Coordinates of C-alpha atoms and ligand atoms in Angstrom, one line a residue:
M1 CA -65.7 -0.7 15.3
R2 CA -67.5 -1.7 12.3
I3 CA -66.2 -4.6 10.5
R4 CA -67.3 -6.3 7.2
K5 CA -69.0 -9.9 7.4
K6 CA -66.3 -12.1 7.1
P7 CA -67.9 -15.7 5.7
W8 CA -64.9 -17.7 6.7
A9 CA -64.8 -16.1 10.5
E10 CA -67.0 -18.8 12.0
P11 CA -65.6 -21.9 10.3
E12 CA -62.0 -21.2 10.9
L13 CA -63.3 -20.3 14.8
A14 CA -65.2 -23.5 14.9
A15 CA -62.0 -25.4 13.9
C16 CA -59.7 -23.4 16.3
D17 CA -58.6 -25.4 19.4
F18 CA -58.1 -21.9 21.5
Y19 CA -61.5 -20.8 20.6
I20 CA -64.3 -21.7 23.6
K21 CA -67.6 -22.8 21.9
N22 CA -69.6 -22.9 25.1
P23 CA -68.0 -20.3 27.6
A24 CA -71.0 -20.4 29.9
E25 CA -70.3 -23.8 30.6
T26 CA -66.8 -23.2 31.5
R27 CA -67.8 -20.4 34.3
G28 CA -65.8 -21.0 37.4
N29 CA -63.7 -23.5 35.9
W30 CA -61.4 -21.2 33.2
S31 CA -57.8 -22.6 34.4
K32 CA -59.0 -26.1 33.3
V33 CA -59.1 -24.8 29.7
F34 CA -55.5 -24.1 29.6
E35 CA -52.7 -26.8 29.5
K36 CA -50.8 -25.1 32.3
Q37 CA -52.7 -23.6 35.5
Q38 CA -51.2 -20.1 36.2
P39 CA -52.5 -16.5 36.7
L40 CA -55.7 -15.5 34.6
H41 CA -55.8 -11.9 32.5
L42 CA -59.0 -10.9 30.9
E43 CA -59.1 -8.8 27.9
L44 CA -62.5 -7.3 27.3
G45 CA -63.2 -6.0 23.6
C46 CA -60.0 -7.9 22.2
G47 CA -60.9 -6.5 18.7
K48 CA -58.4 -7.5 15.9
G49 CA -56.3 -9.5 18.6
S50 CA -52.8 -8.0 18.3
F51 CA -52.8 -6.8 22.0
V52 CA -53.6 -10.2 23.2
A53 CA -51.3 -12.1 20.8
Q54 CA -48.2 -10.2 22.0
A55 CA -49.2 -10.1 25.3
A56 CA -49.4 -14.1 25.3
L57 CA -46.1 -14.4 24.0
A58 CA -44.0 -12.1 26.4
Y59 CA -46.0 -13.8 29.1
P60 CA -46.1 -17.6 28.6
H61 CA -46.6 -18.0 32.0
V62 CA -50.0 -15.9 32.2
N63 CA -53.4 -17.6 30.5
F64 CA -55.0 -14.8 28.5
I65 CA -59.1 -14.8 27.9
A66 CA -59.8 -12.4 25.1
V67 CA -63.6 -11.7 24.6
D68 CA -65.5 -9.8 21.7
I69 CA -69.0 -9.4 21.1
K70 CA -68.3 -9.9 17.3
S71 CA -67.3 -13.3 15.7
D72 CA -66.0 -11.5 12.7
M73 CA -63.8 -9.5 14.6
L74 CA -62.7 -12.8 16.7
G75 CA -62.0 -14.5 13.4
V76 CA -59.8 -11.9 12.1
G77 CA -58.3 -11.9 15.5
R78 CA -57.7 -15.9 15.4
R79 CA -55.8 -15.3 12.2
N80 CA -53.8 -12.3 13.5
I81 CA -52.8 -14.2 16.8
V82 CA -51.4 -17.3 14.3
K83 CA -49.3 -14.4 12.7
F84 CA -48.0 -13.5 15.5
F85 CA -47.1 -16.6 16.8
Q86 CA -45.5 -17.6 13.6
E87 CA -43.6 -14.4 13.0
A88 CA -42.0 -15.2 16.5
G89 CA -41.0 -18.5 15.0
K90 CA -43.9 -20.6 16.4
T91 CA -46.9 -22.8 15.1
V92 CA -50.3 -22.3 15.8
D93 CA -49.9 -25.4 18.0
D94 CA -47.9 -23.4 20.4
V95 CA -51.2 -21.2 21.0
K96 CA -51.7 -22.6 24.1
N97 CA -52.5 -19.5 26.7
I98 CA -54.9 -17.7 25.1
A99 CA -58.7 -18.7 25.0
L100 CA -60.9 -16.5 22.3
V101 CA -64.3 -16.0 23.4
A102 CA -67.4 -14.8 21.6
W103 CA -69.6 -12.8 24.4
N104 CA -71.4 -10.0 25.4
V105 CA -69.2 -7.9 28.3
E106 CA -73.0 -6.6 29.2
Q107 CA -73.3 -10.4 30.8
I108 CA -69.7 -11.2 31.7
E109 CA -70.8 -12.7 35.2
K110 CA -72.5 -15.4 33.1
I111 CA -69.6 -16.8 32.2
I112 CA -66.9 -15.6 34.6
S113 CA -67.2 -16.4 38.6
P114 CA -65.3 -15.4 41.5
E115 CA -63.7 -19.0 41.5
D116 CA -61.8 -18.0 38.5
K117 CA -60.0 -15.3 40.4
I118 CA -58.8 -13.2 37.6
E119 CA -55.7 -11.1 38.3
R120 CA -55.6 -8.5 35.5
I121 CA -58.6 -7.1 33.3
Y122 CA -57.4 -5.2 30.0
I123 CA -59.8 -2.6 28.6
N124 CA -58.4 -1.1 25.4
F125 CA -60.1 1.6 23.4
C126 CA -63.6 0.5 24.4
N127 CA -66.3 2.6 22.5
P128 CA -66.8 5.9 24.4
W129 CA -70.8 6.1 24.1
P130 CA -70.6 9.9 24.7
R131 CA -74.3 10.5 24.9
G132 CA -76.1 10.4 28.5
K133 CA -78.4 7.4 28.0
H134 CA -75.7 5.2 26.2
K135 CA -73.1 5.6 28.6
K136 CA -74.1 2.7 30.7
R137 CA -72.7 0.8 27.7
R138 CA -69.2 1.7 28.7
L139 CA -67.0 -1.0 29.6
T140 CA -65.8 1.1 32.4
F141 CA -69.4 2.0 33.4
P142 CA -69.8 1.5 37.3
L143 CA -72.3 -1.3 36.9
K144 CA -69.8 -3.2 35.0
L145 CA -66.9 -2.4 37.3
M146 CA -68.9 -3.6 40.3
K147 CA -69.3 -7.2 38.0
Y148 CA -65.6 -7.1 37.7
R149 CA -65.0 -6.6 41.3
E150 CA -66.8 -9.9 42.0
F151 CA -64.2 -11.8 40.0
L152 CA -61.0 -9.7 40.1
E153 CA -58.6 -11.0 42.9
E154 CA -57.8 -9.0 45.8
G155 CA -55.3 -6.4 44.7
G156 CA -55.9 -7.4 41.3
E157 CA -55.7 -4.6 38.5
I158 CA -57.7 -3.1 35.7
R159 CA -55.4 -1.6 32.8
F160 CA -57.3 1.1 30.7
K161 CA -56.1 2.9 27.7
T162 CA -58.0 5.1 25.4
D163 CA -57.8 7.9 22.8
D164 CA -61.2 9.7 24.2
D165 CA -60.6 12.6 27.0
E166 CA -64.1 12.6 28.4
L167 CA -64.4 8.8 28.7
F168 CA -61.0 9.0 30.5
E169 CA -61.9 11.4 33.0
E170 CA -65.2 9.9 33.7
S171 CA -63.8 6.7 34.3
L172 CA -61.5 8.1 36.6
E173 CA -64.7 9.2 38.7
Y174 CA -66.5 5.6 37.8
F175 CA -63.1 3.8 39.4
E176 CA -63.1 6.0 42.7
E177 CA -66.9 5.3 42.9
C178 CA -66.4 1.8 42.7
G179 CA -63.4 1.1 44.8
F180 CA -60.4 1.3 42.7
R181 CA -57.4 3.0 43.4
I182 CA -55.6 4.7 40.9
D183 CA -51.6 3.1 40.9
Y184 CA -50.5 4.7 37.5
I185 CA -51.6 7.4 35.0
T186 CA -50.8 9.3 32.3
R187 CA -52.5 11.5 29.6
D188 CA -49.6 11.1 27.1
L189 CA -48.9 7.3 27.3
H190 CA -46.1 7.4 24.5
N191 CA -44.4 9.9 25.9
S192 CA -44.5 8.9 29.4
D193 CA -42.4 6.6 31.7
F194 CA -44.6 3.5 31.3
S195 CA -42.6 1.5 29.0
K196 CA -39.9 1.9 31.5
I197 CA -42.0 1.1 34.3
Y198 CA -44.1 -1.8 33.2
G199 CA -41.4 -3.4 31.0
E200 CA -43.7 -3.1 27.8
N201 CA -46.5 -1.3 25.9
F202 CA -48.1 -3.6 23.5
M203 CA -49.7 -1.5 20.8
T204 CA -53.6 -2.4 19.9
E205 CA -54.9 -1.9 16.1
H206 CA -56.8 1.3 17.7
E207 CA -53.7 2.7 19.8
R208 CA -51.9 2.5 16.1
M209 CA -54.3 4.4 14.4
F210 CA -55.1 7.1 16.8
S211 CA -51.5 8.1 17.8
Q212 CA -50.7 8.2 14.0
E213 CA -53.5 10.6 13.9
G214 CA -51.7 12.7 16.6
I215 CA -54.0 11.9 19.3
K216 CA -52.5 11.2 22.8
I217 CA -53.5 8.1 24.3
K218 CA -54.6 8.2 27.9
Y219 CA -53.8 5.3 30.3
C220 CA -54.3 4.3 33.6
T221 CA -53.8 1.2 36.2
A222 CA -56.9 0.8 38.8
V223 CA -56.2 -1.2 41.5
K224 CA -59.0 -3.3 43.0
D225 CA -59.1 -1.3 46.7
V226 CA -61.8 -1.3 49.5
L227 CA -65.4 0.2 48.5
P228 CA -66.2 3.8 49.7
E229 CA -68.8 3.8 52.3
K230 CA -72.2 5.1 51.3
K231 CA -74.1 7.5 52.8
D232 CA -77.4 7.1 54.0
G233 CA -80.0 7.3 50.6
E234 CA -77.1 7.0 48.3
K235 CA -77.3 4.3 45.3
E236 CA -74.9 1.6 45.4
V237 CA -73.3 2.8 42.4
S238 CA -74.3 5.0 39.5
E239 CA -77.2 3.6 37.1
Ligands
LIG301 C1 -63.1 0.2 19.5 S1 -62.7 -1.3 19.3 C2 -61.5 -1.6 20.1 C3 -60.4 -2.8 19.8 C4 -59.4 -3.3 20.2 N1 -59.3 -3.3 21.7 C5 -58.2 -2.1 20.2 O1 -57.5 -1.5 21.1 O2 -57.9 -2.0 18.9 C6 -63.8 -2.3 20.6 C7 -64.4 -3.3 20.5 O3 -65.0 -3.7 21.6 C8 -66.1 -4.8 20.9 N2 -67.0 -4.5 21.8 C9 -67.9 -3.5 21.9 N3 -69.0 -3.7 22.9 C10 -68.4 -5.0 23.5 C11 -69.6 -5.7 24.5 N4 -70.6 -5.4 24.9 N5 -69.2 -6.9 24.8 C12 -67.9 -7.6 24.0 N6 -67.2 -7.0 23.1 C13 -67.6 -5.4 22.8 C14 -66.2 -4.6 19.6 O4 -66.6 -5.3 18.9 C15 -64.8 -4.0 19.5 O5 -64.0 -4.9 18.5

């Protein structure tokens, strides 16, 4: 997603109590960042923050770490989170279960360790990177899934949404290759029983945009399971 330079973003983030200035120093100690010790969920590529804002309001008993590579995006995210909280009759001081983090997911292992025991990861509308050589940049690419496995609790899950057919179908293969079992799947989220089963569907900015264009949203829940055995000579995962 392209975003214009926002000169106000970095100063506002620097003054924000729920923005983590040195995330690498927090590795292994994320639960201490939050007021209450409770399950940790991680959103990768959080964009403008509406998803994490809605989730944090709906689930005050969960702590959310929301990561994006762009500070300008996180600046918009910070404002949106405050707006969502205010619309719910709360103030900025009530934002106790969100940590905003500017970081490149390519190096996620430098800020999150197995001790952090992440219960759930959300990947919403990550860039599809359709061209061969670029596919490894996908947030669902096997090398990344193997990194996520390291800090995802046993039985933890990845909830993945996208508009992109090819990314979705290839990600299903990546999940299988990396020992994730598909627990729920739909290729038309808004006409599925997802909300009935899960009790909600928090719309992201991209989800709203693509569904207004008539594009069906693809979704799956991938649960961490045992790694498939490799045959002799086979690589650990696709590179
Ligand atoms: C297409 S947008 C989707 C935003 C949001 N999740 C949504 O559904 O509206 C992808 C987001 O991922 C972020 N992103 C892309 N590559 C990233 C990376 N390697 N590490 C962290 N964030 C990344 C981008 O800055 C952008 O905000």
